[in-house]
PDB file of C-alpha atoms and ligand atoms in Angstrom:
ATOM      1  CA  MET X   1      30.002  27.250 127.092  1.00 95.00           C
ATOM      2  CA  LYS X   2      30.884  31.251 127.854  1.00 97.00           C
ATOM      3  CA  ILE X   3      27.781  32.644 128.287  1.00 97.00           C
ATOM      4  CA  GLY X   4      26.882  36.591 128.383  1.00 97.00           C
ATOM      5  CA  ILE X   5      23.374  37.451 130.587  1.00 98.00           C
ATOM      6  CA  ASP X   6      22.024  41.580 130.445  1.00 97.00           C
ATOM      7  CA  LEU X   7      20.740  41.985 134.025  1.00 98.00           C
ATOM      8  CA  ASP X   8      17.707  44.721 133.248  1.00 97.00           C
ATOM      9  CA  GLY X   9      15.282  43.468 131.304  1.00 98.00           C
ATOM     10  CA  VAL X  10      16.820  39.592 132.204  1.00 98.00           C
ATOM     11  CA  ILE X  11      17.523  39.787 135.391  1.00 98.00           C
ATOM     12  CA  ALA X  12      16.133  42.631 136.803  1.00 98.00           C
ATOM     13  CA  ASP X  13      13.032  44.038 136.918  1.00 98.00           C
ATOM     14  CA  PHE X  14      14.073  47.792 136.077  1.00 98.00           C
ATOM     15  CA  VAL X  15      11.603  49.233 134.476  1.00 98.00           C
ATOM     16  CA  SER X  16       8.535  47.770 136.727  1.00 98.00           C
ATOM     17  CA  GLY X  17      11.064  49.454 139.412  1.00 98.00           C
ATOM     18  CA  PHE X  18      11.137  52.601 137.802  1.00 98.00           C
ATOM     19  CA  LEU X  19       7.559  52.917 136.836  1.00 98.00           C
ATOM     20  CA  LYS X  20       6.838  53.156 140.674  1.00 98.00           C
ATOM     21  CA  PHE X  21       9.189  56.028 141.469  1.00 98.00           C
ATOM     22  CA  TYR X  22       8.287  57.879 138.045  1.00 98.00           C
ATOM     23  CA  ASN X  23       4.403  57.564 138.575  1.00 98.00           C
ATOM     24  CA  LEU X  24       4.393  58.654 142.956  1.00 98.00           C
ATOM     25  CA  LYS X  25       6.786  61.470 141.580  1.00 97.00           C
ATOM     26  CA  PHE X  26       4.548  62.274 139.038  1.00 96.00           C
ATOM     27  CA  ASN X  27       0.678  61.253 139.763  1.00 97.00           C
ATOM     28  CA  GLU X  28       0.852  59.302 136.606  1.00 97.00           C
ATOM     29  CA  ASN X  29       0.370  55.716 135.805  1.00 97.00           C
ATOM     30  CA  ILE X  30       1.798  53.988 132.948  1.00 97.00           C
ATOM     31  CA  LEU X  31       1.624  50.900 132.460  1.00 98.00           C
ATOM     32  CA  PHE X  32       4.324  47.762 132.293  1.00 98.00           C
ATOM     33  CA  GLU X  33       2.777  47.083 129.250  1.00 97.00           C
ATOM     34  CA  ASN X  34       2.728  50.566 127.467  1.00 96.00           C
ATOM     35  CA  TRP X  35       6.309  50.725 127.784  1.00 97.00           C
ATOM     36  CA  GLN X  36       6.962  49.801 124.169  1.00 96.00           C
ATOM     37  CA  SER X  37      10.717  51.850 123.681  1.00 95.00           C
ATOM     38  CA  TYR X  38      13.828  50.326 125.179  1.00 93.00           C
ATOM     39  CA  HIS X  39      14.783  54.458 125.450  1.00 93.00           C
ATOM     40  CA  PHE X  40      13.314  55.753 127.972  1.00 94.00           C
ATOM     41  CA  TYR X  41      13.447  59.272 126.751  1.00 93.00           C
ATOM     42  CA  ASP X  42      11.315  58.047 123.807  1.00 94.00           C
ATOM     43  CA  ASN X  43       8.648  56.380 126.474  1.00 95.00           C
ATOM     44  CA  LEU X  44       8.784  59.703 128.410  1.00 95.00           C
ATOM     45  CA  ARG X  45       8.835  62.157 125.595  1.00 94.00           C
ATOM     46  CA  LYS X  46      11.618  63.861 127.572  1.00 95.00           C
ATOM     47  CA  THR X  47      15.151  64.447 126.488  1.00 94.00           C
ATOM     48  CA  LYS X  48      18.155  62.118 127.158  1.00 90.00           C
ATOM     49  CA  GLU X  49      19.933  64.654 129.409  1.00 91.00           C
ATOM     50  CA  GLU X  50      16.018  64.514 131.755  1.00 95.00           C
ATOM     51  CA  GLU X  51      16.194  60.791 131.334  1.00 92.00           C
ATOM     52  CA  ILE X  52      19.969  60.381 132.885  1.00 90.00           C
ATOM     53  CA  LYS X  53      18.766  62.814 136.049  1.00 94.00           C
ATOM     54  CA  LEU X  54      15.325  61.130 136.818  1.00 96.00           C
ATOM     55  CA  ILE X  55      17.611  57.734 136.368  1.00 95.00           C
ATOM     56  CA  ASP X  56      20.338  59.066 138.959  1.00 95.00           C
ATOM     57  CA  GLU X  57      17.004  59.917 140.986  1.00 97.00           C
ATOM     58  CA  PHE X  58      15.766  56.406 140.631  1.00 98.00           C
ATOM     59  CA  TYR X  59      18.681  55.070 141.704  1.00 97.00           C
ATOM     60  CA  ASN X  60      19.270  57.951 144.718  1.00 97.00           C
ATOM     61  CA  SER X  61      16.056  56.317 145.935  1.00 98.00           C
ATOM     62  CA  ASN X  62      15.112  53.255 147.786  1.00 98.00           C
ATOM     63  CA  PHE X  63      12.719  52.269 145.010  1.00 98.00           C
ATOM     64  CA  PHE X  64      16.388  51.603 142.951  1.00 98.00           C
ATOM     65  CA  ASP X  65      17.090  48.743 146.010  1.00 98.00           C
ATOM     66  CA  ASP X  66      13.681  47.238 145.579  1.00 98.00           C
ATOM     67  CA  ILE X  67      13.820  46.034 142.350  1.00 98.00           C
ATOM     68  CA  ASN X  68      12.337  42.610 141.825  1.00 98.00           C
ATOM     69  CA  LEU X  69      14.169  39.684 139.931  1.00 98.00           C
ATOM     70  CA  ILE X  70      12.253  38.353 136.674  1.00 98.00           C
ATOM     71  CA  ASP X  71      10.276  35.638 137.302  1.00 97.00           C
ATOM     72  CA  GLY X  72      13.313  32.533 137.277  1.00 97.00           C
ATOM     73  CA  ALA X  73      15.857  34.473 136.882  1.00 97.00           C
ATOM     74  CA  LYS X  74      17.689  33.532 140.343  1.00 96.00           C
ATOM     75  CA  LYS X  75      16.702  29.295 139.678  1.00 94.00           C
ATOM     76  CA  GLY X  76      17.964  30.621 135.817  1.00 95.00           C
ATOM     77  CA  VAL X  77      21.329  31.912 136.291  1.00 95.00           C
ATOM     78  CA  GLU X  78      22.801  29.616 138.958  1.00 93.00           C
ATOM     79  CA  ARG X  79      21.363  27.124 137.085  1.00 93.00           C
ATOM     80  CA  LEU X  80      23.693  28.061 133.685  1.00 94.00           C
ATOM     81  CA  THR X  81      26.459  28.889 136.215  1.00 93.00           C
ATOM     82  CA  ILE X  82      26.662  25.228 136.763  1.00 91.00           C
ATOM     83  CA  ASP X  83      28.160  24.081 133.460  1.00 91.00           C
ATOM     84  CA  ASN X  84      29.207  27.667 131.562  1.00 95.00           C
ATOM     85  CA  LYS X  85      31.183  30.671 132.230  1.00 95.00           C
ATOM     86  CA  VAL X  86      28.829  33.403 133.141  1.00 96.00           C
ATOM     87  CA  SER X  87      29.280  37.178 132.384  1.00 97.00           C
ATOM     88  CA  ILE X  88      26.965  39.409 133.245  1.00 97.00           C
ATOM     89  CA  ILE X  89      27.382  42.455 130.495  1.00 96.00           C
ATOM     90  CA  THR X  90      25.056  45.487 131.543  1.00 95.00           C
ATOM     91  CA  ALA X  91      24.711  48.737 130.166  1.00 90.00           C
ATOM     92  CA  ARG X  92      24.888  50.373 133.266  1.00 92.00           C
ATOM     93  CA  PRO X  93      26.890  52.811 134.046  1.00 88.00           C
ATOM     94  CA  ILE X  94      29.952  51.963 136.161  1.00 87.00           C
ATOM     95  CA  GLU X  95      28.931  54.605 139.167  1.00 89.00           C
ATOM     96  CA  TYR X  96      26.177  52.345 139.572  1.00 93.00           C
ATOM     97  CA  LYS X  97      28.293  49.604 141.045  1.00 93.00           C
ATOM     98  CA  GLU X  98      27.304  49.517 144.506  1.00 95.00           C
ATOM     99  CA  LYS X  99      23.572  49.329 144.159  1.00 97.00           C
ATOM    100  CA  THR X 100      23.756  46.580 141.427  1.00 97.00           C
ATOM    101  CA  GLU X 101      26.698  44.360 143.733  1.00 95.00           C
ATOM    102  CA  ASN X 102      24.217  45.036 146.718  1.00 96.00           C
ATOM    103  CA  PHE X 103      20.920  43.402 144.094  1.00 97.00           C
ATOM    104  CA  PHE X 104      23.316  40.306 143.243  1.00 96.00           C
ATOM    105  CA  LYS X 105      24.391  39.671 147.443  1.00 94.00           C
ATOM    106  CA  LYS X 106      20.306  40.537 148.118  1.00 95.00           C
ATOM    107  CA  ASN X 107      19.076  37.915 145.511  1.00 96.00           C
ATOM    108  CA  PHE X 108      21.569  35.384 145.284  1.00 94.00           C
ATOM    109  CA  SER X 109      23.166  32.493 147.245  1.00 88.00           C
ATOM    110  CA  MET X 110      26.381  32.484 144.834  1.00 80.00           C
ATOM    111  CA  ASN X 111      28.049  34.946 143.448  1.00 76.00           C
ATOM    112  CA  ASN X 112      30.870  34.026 140.956  1.00 78.00           C
ATOM    113  CA  TRP X 113      29.943  36.292 138.820  1.00 88.00           C
ATOM    114  CA  ASP X 114      32.232  39.240 137.622  1.00 93.00           C
ATOM    115  CA  ILE X 115      29.686  42.298 136.310  1.00 95.00           C
ATOM    116  CA  PHE X 116      31.019  44.380 133.347  1.00 94.00           C
ATOM    117  CA  TYR X 117      29.723  48.119 133.003  1.00 90.00           C
ATOM    118  CA  SER X 118      29.804  50.898 130.491  1.00 75.00           C
ATOM    119  CA  GLU X 119      33.732  52.182 131.791  1.00 64.00           C
ATOM    120  CA  LYS X 120      32.235  55.163 129.679  1.00 65.00           C
ATOM    121  CA  PRO X 121      30.663  58.385 131.246  1.00 58.00           C
ATOM    122  CA  LYS X 122      26.780  57.893 131.142  1.00 58.00           C
ATOM    123  CA  GLY X 123      24.709  58.870 128.863  1.00 56.00           C
ATOM    124  CA  VAL X 124      27.300  57.393 125.922  1.00 58.00           C
ATOM    125  CA  GLU X 125      26.055  53.959 123.941  1.00 59.00           C
ATOM    126  CA  ILE X 126      28.319  51.482 125.259  1.00 63.00           C
ATOM    127  CA  ASP X 127      28.782  48.697 122.726  1.00 81.00           C
ATOM    128  CA  LYS X 128      27.677  46.154 123.916  1.00 88.00           C
ATOM    129  CA  LYS X 129      28.863  44.019 121.316  1.00 89.00           C
ATOM    130  CA  SER X 130      32.676  44.726 121.864  1.00 89.00           C
ATOM    131  CA  ILE X 131      32.486  43.381 125.399  1.00 93.00           C
ATOM    132  CA  CYS X 132      31.399  39.844 124.220  1.00 95.00           C
ATOM    133  CA  LYS X 133      34.145  39.634 121.373  1.00 94.00           C
ATOM    134  CA  LYS X 134      36.265  40.516 124.418  1.00 92.00           C
ATOM    135  CA  LEU X 135      35.473  37.866 126.751  1.00 95.00           C
ATOM    136  CA  GLY X 136      34.649  35.674 123.732  1.00 97.00           C
ATOM    137  CA  ILE X 137      31.235  35.274 124.504  1.00 97.00           C
ATOM    138  CA  GLU X 138      28.804  32.395 122.717  1.00 97.00           C
ATOM    139  CA  LEU X 139      25.696  32.663 123.464  1.00 97.00           C
ATOM    140  CA  MET X 140      24.255  36.126 125.110  1.00 97.00           C
ATOM    141  CA  ILE X 141      20.510  36.577 126.557  1.00 98.00           C
ATOM    142  CA  GLU X 142      19.507  40.141 125.720  1.00 97.00           C
ATOM    143  CA  ASP X 143      16.178  42.120 125.858  1.00 98.00           C
ATOM    144  CA  SER X 144      17.581  45.364 123.660  1.00 96.00           C
ATOM    145  CA  GLN X 145      17.116  44.071 120.141  1.00 95.00           C
ATOM    146  CA  ASP X 146      19.805  46.510 119.169  1.00 93.00           C
ATOM    147  CA  TYR X 147      22.386  45.380 121.243  1.00 94.00           C
ATOM    148  CA  ALA X 148      21.426  41.542 120.309  1.00 96.00           C
ATOM    149  CA  ARG X 149      21.478  42.559 116.597  1.00 96.00           C
ATOM    150  CA  GLY X 150      25.085  43.841 117.144  1.00 94.00           C
ATOM    151  CA  CYS X 151      26.574  41.109 118.569  1.00 96.00           C
ATOM    152  CA  ALA X 152      24.126  38.665 116.056  1.00 97.00           C
ATOM    153  CA  ASP X 153      26.295  40.340 113.810  1.00 95.00           C
ATOM    154  CA  GLU X 154      29.580  39.178 115.288  1.00 94.00           C
ATOM    155  CA  GLY X 155      28.209  35.544 114.978  1.00 96.00           C
ATOM    156  CA  ILE X 156      27.597  35.322 118.394  1.00 97.00           C
ATOM    157  CA  LYS X 157      24.528  33.477 118.877  1.00 97.00           C
ATOM    158  CA  VAL X 158      21.592  35.527 121.068  1.00 97.00           C
ATOM    159  CA  LEU X 159      18.976  34.691 123.141  1.00 98.00           C
ATOM    160  CA  LEU X 160      16.216  37.570 123.174  1.00 98.00           C
ATOM    161  CA  PHE X 161      14.303  38.027 126.071  1.00 98.00           C
ATOM    162  CA  ASN X 162      11.048  38.765 125.502  1.00 98.00           C
ATOM    163  CA  GLN X 163       9.234  42.217 126.796  1.00 98.00           C
ATOM    164  CA  PRO X 164       6.884  45.099 125.709  1.00 98.00           C
ATOM    165  CA  TRP X 165       9.955  47.153 123.849  1.00 97.00           C
ATOM    166  CA  ASN X 166      11.129  44.920 121.771  1.00 97.00           C
ATOM    167  CA  LYS X 167       7.962  42.327 120.945  1.00 94.00           C
ATOM    168  CA  ASN X 168       7.981  43.791 117.433  1.00 91.00           C
ATOM    169  CA  SER X 169      11.097  44.006 116.734  1.00 90.00           C
ATOM    170  CA  ARG X 170      11.910  41.766 113.488  1.00 90.00           C
ATOM    171  CA  GLU X 171      13.580  38.244 113.192  1.00 92.00           C
ATOM    172  CA  TYR X 172      16.664  37.719 112.544  1.00 95.00           C
ATOM    173  CA  GLU X 173      19.861  35.679 111.924  1.00 95.00           C
ATOM    174  CA  ASN X 174      21.021  34.143 114.748  1.00 95.00           C
ATOM    175  CA  VAL X 175      18.753  36.284 117.321  1.00 97.00           C
ATOM    176  CA  ASN X 176      15.522  33.980 118.963  1.00 97.00           C
ATOM    177  CA  ARG X 177      13.462  35.035 120.837  1.00 97.00           C
ATOM    178  CA  VAL X 178      12.309  33.725 123.930  1.00 97.00           C
ATOM    179  CA  TYR X 179       9.601  35.028 126.522  1.00 97.00           C
ATOM    180  CA  ASN X 180      10.680  33.436 129.913  1.00 97.00           C
ATOM    181  CA  TRP X 181      13.363  31.315 131.411  1.00 97.00           C
ATOM    182  CA  LYS X 182      12.481  28.280 130.911  1.00 95.00           C
ATOM    183  CA  GLU X 183      12.531  28.804 127.101  1.00 96.00           C
ATOM    184  CA  VAL X 184      16.016  30.233 127.645  1.00 96.00           C
ATOM    185  CA  PHE X 185      17.164  26.221 128.700  1.00 89.00           C
ATOM    186  CA  ARG X 186      15.043  24.741 125.672  1.00 87.00           C
ATOM    187  CA  GLU X 187      17.086  27.443 123.244  1.00 88.00           C
ATOM    188  CA  TYR X 188      20.242  27.457 125.180  1.00 81.00           C
ATOM    189  CA  LYS X 189      22.029  24.275 123.944  1.00 71.00           C
ATOM    190  CA  GLY X 190      20.337  23.874 120.348  1.00 57.00           C
TER     191      GLY X 190
HETATM  192 MG1   MG D   1      18.589  45.005 129.543  1.00 92.50          MG
END
């Protein structure tokens, strides 16, 4: 099977890393559980431009190098790779390539995935579903409810990885919620 796996919120715990950076910088105490929107500017009540600036600053800090794996992701991704063609499909901009590749080198013993980035300039919504279509992805594992639905509309089966920012999304055809990597395995052949 051709499987697409999103990076942030599924493999990499981007939000926790960002919150360490943000809370220290601004002397705040925003909790992961309270990160209710996929969009950083919504959670922080900032503009899209301010969000891009902040995430760039985060990228250039050591906090970005210390982004952790999500529980079970290493085993999960490597196990799926044994029987399937796995592609990493991220909305990170191509400018973040270097540290993104370092993350995989640091955390994985195998490295045989192609990583697809937003090729568009930063701040422009990436059309993830068209990357999936182009690659012939049959199953996508994703934490954004919008990308999940976009893929589902194209007939791609989606596992929506449960996170505080998607927990209120309603049921959708072709989209099944999973709560952890163990559940990914329970669902992926179903
Ligand atoms: Mg994501």
